[in-house]
Amino acid sequence: MNKTLLIIKREYLSRVRKRSFILMSILGPLIMATVGITAIYLSLDEPENQHILVIDENYPLFENLDGGDLVKFDVQDISVDDAFAALKSGEYTGLLHINKKYYTNHSGSFYFKKQPSFRVQRKIEQIVQQRGEILKLGEFNISESDYKRIKTPFEMATFKFDSISNDAQETDITPGLVGFGFSILIYMFIFMYSVQVMRGVIEEKSNRVIEVIISSVKPFQLMTGKIIGIAAVGLTQFLLWTILTFTLVGGAQYALLSSKYSGNDVSRQMNMTTELKQSMAAETPEALTSMSDQNNLFTQLKRVNFPLMLGMFLFYFVGGYLLYSAMMAAVGSAVDNDTDTQQFILPITFPLLLSYVASFVIFSNPNSPIAVWMSIIPFTSPVTMMVRIAFGIESGDMWQVWLSMFLLVATFITMIWIASKVYRTGILMYGKKASFKEMIKWLKY
Amino acid sequence: MAAILSVTNISKSFGEFVALDNVSLAIESGSILGLLGPNGAGKTTLIRILTGITGPDSGSVNLFEHNHKVTRISYLPEERGLYKSMKVWEQALYLTQLKGLSRIEATTNLKLWFDKFQMSEWLNKPVDSLSKGMQQRLQFVITVASKPDLLILDEPFSGFDPVNADIIKNEILALSECGVTIVLSTHNMSSVEQLCTHICLVNRGKIMINNHLSEVRSQYGKNQFELTFQGSTVAFANALGHRFELVSLATKNEIHSAQIKTHGPHSANELLRALLPYVELKSLKEHSPSMNDIFLEVVNEVQLESTPHE
């Protein structure tokens, strides 16, 4: 068998078999799935009917407040103490207190035993607001039909215009979020696994197994074998995370939906967004815009080009990893133990850290000069380009992607070449205080 | 005899430090070459060049074919270690396969050696559960299991108790009988005397001696005598004159034993003639220097020579 393959196999198997790897592979998806399942659970938990006691200190200002299907109002003119007693007795799910100053401050207090969803809270606000508006119509002598005509909702959909294809696509923040998620993942994976390369090199050096091995294989074979083997570990972990997370979330979603709701309810739940939107559109325009943001998440997610994102993730993870792990291998070869690595790790990983921080900025403005430059420079491109790609890149700017990819490949090849020169000298050096200056000298040996 | 590996005019420096200075050496096929030299003499650098771990700055390294096959080198470094968390058998198989053996070949060879060294019960133990001596044994087995044509051993006996060191010595001799060429780098001079056919002494990046062990001995054994006598030591010293030099003198039970060095080619007869009138001689023999003596002599000579320049 080819010697490099043997090394890859050992590096891979010795890590995949480790208890920590198996634990990470299970814990990672568990944590992610818990978050996902909780989100689903919370979103399903809403339709519990709300029965709300309203203390109206301006009674009967809000008499016969109509809350529709979900919310039932019971408007009474009682003291606050009595109202709390009633809430305590269990008849009501919540208590809305609108005090005397309503006319000036337009506010009230809501007490609950179990927190209603954000959506229910908004709905209560909207119903009260609407009632307030209708009441005021009388003051200004406007008929209700006039009022409905006066109210002029305005909704603005945003489109990204592509000057080349004359095509326009609706923009949204969701793909950017997905890209952001991917860039964090890339940051994490590059960091985790390039440090593993360094640790592996240090282990071989401090174990003194290195000389035995390089008498049978070339240092370059050992270094690349280690880098590739660990990359395979990273990809395995990523694959396991993806599969396990989706299986867990999917399974839990199915279990939750089928146990809690009948089929009809499920479909109703799914359609609720549109129903709600329609019913509200007639009533209040503000509601519409605020609702569309949160409730279209699933439809927005569908618009993310996942195959492209996954492909790009793999490319930029592998490219960025090769670049950084080559540097880490050089560092590992230069030092005698883990504690000596501190002075090197910070300067080396600084661009990575910078790109992670910058990706927050890029997220809000994916085509700013800093975003463009950082996504082209190979040391920062793996993390930052993911965000830009997720937002979609104009075909006129495609050259930036190609340039970024080309530069990344060219840089990691150069870096591996340089690192192998430092490495082959470094692994045989003991007791020498390593420095960048020293490492540059080794290039010439 | 034909050389299996030779280096010609190789030099190697690390920055300012010259580790090897224009060194040439041919390793004869089938020999056991003792590579000697004080610490920092350049032995490890020379070995690393022989094994191809590093390349020389200048000069050439020639590895000759052995039985029309590419010569296989196996190297046991002085600073040797193993992957601590790997299991014994996995590790042995991995390192043997890395030397270019197929899985089947490696398995067969290793089984043989594991049986021979009674290590078969350890197969599934992690390496760090083995004692140091056991790890050393495992390393030796891994080194020889690849059936090398040229075996380079750097301090192979360190870490072994005398019993195990003897076992290793016998295995080295047995391998040599099977035609394996061996380079043995060690500070253990008695083992050099027991095992080596050839000697190569390196000091300060240069080869000081490179010859058959017997030649080296006779070369350095010349002109030295050991004798015991009774009588006056003053008279004895006077009798030596300027032709002979007293190297050492010890007295026990009124019998003096002395070591004499001659300046120039003076025979034992001449020495006898000079001494007989003054003291009563008990014994006289030509001194056969130990490797230890030769080593010290050569290394000290160089130091004395170079001291004024420094």
PDB file of C-alpha atoms in Angstrom, chain A residues 1 3-4 6-11 14 17-18 200 203-204 207-217 219 222 226 424-425 428-430 432 441 445, chain B residues 12-15 44 48 51-54 57 73-75 77-86 90-91 94-95 97-103 139 142:
ATOM      1  CA  MET A   1       0.000   0.000   0.000  1.00  0.00           C
ATOM      2  CA  LYS A   3       2.889   4.952   2.327  1.00  0.00           C
ATOM      3  CA  THR A   4       0.967   8.222   2.325  1.00  0.00           C
ATOM      4  CA  LEU A   6      -1.063   4.219   5.239  1.00  0.00           C
ATOM      5  CA  ILE A   7      -0.399   7.435   7.136  1.00  0.00           C
ATOM      6  CA  ILE A   8      -3.786   8.881   6.180  1.00  0.00           C
ATOM      7  CA  LYS A   9      -5.440   5.688   7.345  1.00  0.00           C
ATOM      8  CA  ARG A  10      -3.692   5.723  10.698  1.00  0.00           C
ATOM      9  CA  GLU A  11      -4.331   9.417  11.314  1.00  0.00           C
ATOM     10  CA  SER A  14      -6.771   6.726  15.466  1.00  0.00           C
ATOM     11  CA  ARG A  17     -11.976   5.698  17.207  1.00  0.00           C
ATOM     12  CA  LYS A  18     -11.289   8.120  20.039  1.00  0.00           C
ATOM     13  CA  GLY A 200      -0.397  15.583  16.127  1.00  0.00           C
ATOM     14  CA  GLU A 203       2.891  14.443  19.736  1.00  0.00           C
ATOM     15  CA  GLU A 204       5.138  12.720  17.199  1.00  0.00           C
ATOM     16  CA  ASN A 207       7.167  10.997  21.587  1.00  0.00           C
ATOM     17  CA  ARG A 208      10.312  10.767  19.519  1.00  0.00           C
ATOM     18  CA  VAL A 209       8.502   8.485  17.140  1.00  0.00           C
ATOM     19  CA  ILE A 210       9.230  10.982  14.397  1.00  0.00           C
ATOM     20  CA  GLU A 211      12.724   9.803  13.554  1.00  0.00           C
ATOM     21  CA  VAL A 212      11.621   6.202  13.205  1.00  0.00           C
ATOM     22  CA  ILE A 213       8.949   7.257  10.767  1.00  0.00           C
ATOM     23  CA  ILE A 214      10.931   9.659   8.631  1.00  0.00           C
ATOM     24  CA  SER A 215      13.618   7.057   8.152  1.00  0.00           C
ATOM     25  CA  SER A 216      10.980   5.145   6.178  1.00  0.00           C
ATOM     26  CA  VAL A 217       8.893   7.934   4.645  1.00  0.00           C
ATOM     27  CA  PRO A 219       8.703  14.217   5.919  1.00  0.00           C
ATOM     28  CA  LEU A 222       4.092  12.318   6.757  1.00  0.00           C
ATOM     29  CA  LYS A 226      -1.491  13.791   8.583  1.00  0.00           C
ATOM     30  CA  ARG A 424      11.426  18.718   7.765  1.00  0.00           C
ATOM     31  CA  THR A 425      14.005  20.743   9.697  1.00  0.00           C
ATOM     32  CA  LEU A 428      14.546  17.070  14.116  1.00  0.00           C
ATOM     33  CA  MET A 429      15.315  20.129  16.239  1.00  0.00           C
ATOM     34  CA  TYR A 430      15.083  19.789  19.977  1.00  0.00           C
ATOM     35  CA  LYS A 432      15.946  25.201  20.405  1.00  0.00           C
ATOM     36  CA  LYS A 441      16.357  30.307   8.429  1.00  0.00           C
ATOM     37  CA  TYR A 445      18.574  24.249   5.107  1.00  0.00           C
TER      38      TYR A 445
ATOM     39  CA  LYS B  12      26.809  19.512   6.316  1.00  0.00           C
ATOM     40  CA  SER B  13      26.494  22.666   8.372  1.00  0.00           C
ATOM     41  CA  PHE B  14      23.734  24.116  10.478  1.00  0.00           C
ATOM     42  CA  GLY B  15      24.192  27.842  10.263  1.00  0.00           C
ATOM     43  CA  THR B  44      23.834  11.533  14.350  1.00  0.00           C
ATOM     44  CA  ARG B  48      20.745  10.873   9.228  1.00  0.00           C
ATOM     45  CA  THR B  51      19.401   6.910   6.223  1.00  0.00           C
ATOM     46  CA  GLY B  52      18.313   9.669   3.885  1.00  0.00           C
ATOM     47  CA  ILE B  53      16.543  11.634   6.610  1.00  0.00           C
ATOM     48  CA  THR B  54      18.542  14.707   5.670  1.00  0.00           C
ATOM     49  CA  ASP B  57      25.075  20.282   1.683  1.00  0.00           C
ATOM     50  CA  ILE B  73      17.594   0.268   5.272  1.00  0.00           C
ATOM     51  CA  SER B  74      16.162   0.056   8.740  1.00  0.00           C
ATOM     52  CA  TYR B  75      17.098   2.516  11.418  1.00  0.00           C
ATOM     53  CA  PRO B  77      17.342   6.005  16.347  1.00  0.00           C
ATOM     54  CA  GLU B  78      18.807   6.823  19.715  1.00  0.00           C
ATOM     55  CA  GLU B  79      15.860   9.064  20.515  1.00  0.00           C
ATOM     56  CA  ARG B  80      13.158   6.568  19.770  1.00  0.00           C
ATOM     57  CA  GLY B  81       9.546   6.464  20.724  1.00  0.00           C
ATOM     58  CA  LEU B  82       6.216   5.010  19.861  1.00  0.00           C
ATOM     59  CA  TYR B  83       2.668   6.275  19.624  1.00  0.00           C
ATOM     60  CA  LYS B  84       1.606   5.965  23.235  1.00  0.00           C
ATOM     61  CA  SER B  85      -2.082   5.265  22.772  1.00  0.00           C
ATOM     62  CA  MET B  86      -1.723   2.814  19.887  1.00  0.00           C
ATOM     63  CA  GLU B  90      -1.274  -2.154  15.354  1.00  0.00           C
ATOM     64  CA  GLN B  91       1.782  -0.056  15.942  1.00  0.00           C
ATOM     65  CA  TYR B  94       1.937   0.183  10.897  1.00  0.00           C
ATOM     66  CA  LEU B  95       5.626   0.951  11.298  1.00  0.00           C
ATOM     67  CA  GLN B  97       4.304  -1.493   6.587  1.00  0.00           C
ATOM     68  CA  LEU B  98       5.664   2.035   6.387  1.00  0.00           C
ATOM     69  CA  LYS B  99       9.025   0.477   5.527  1.00  0.00           C
ATOM     70  CA  GLY B 100       7.405  -0.818   2.379  1.00  0.00           C
ATOM     71  CA  LEU B 101       6.326  -4.318   3.346  1.00  0.00           C
ATOM     72  CA  SER B 102       2.950  -5.683   2.384  1.00  0.00           C
ATOM     73  CA  ARG B 103       0.499  -6.382   5.152  1.00  0.00           C
ATOM     74  CA  GLN B 139      11.278  -1.076  18.983  1.00  0.00           C
ATOM     75  CA  ILE B 142       9.984  -3.401  14.668  1.00  0.00           C
TER      76      ILE B 142
END
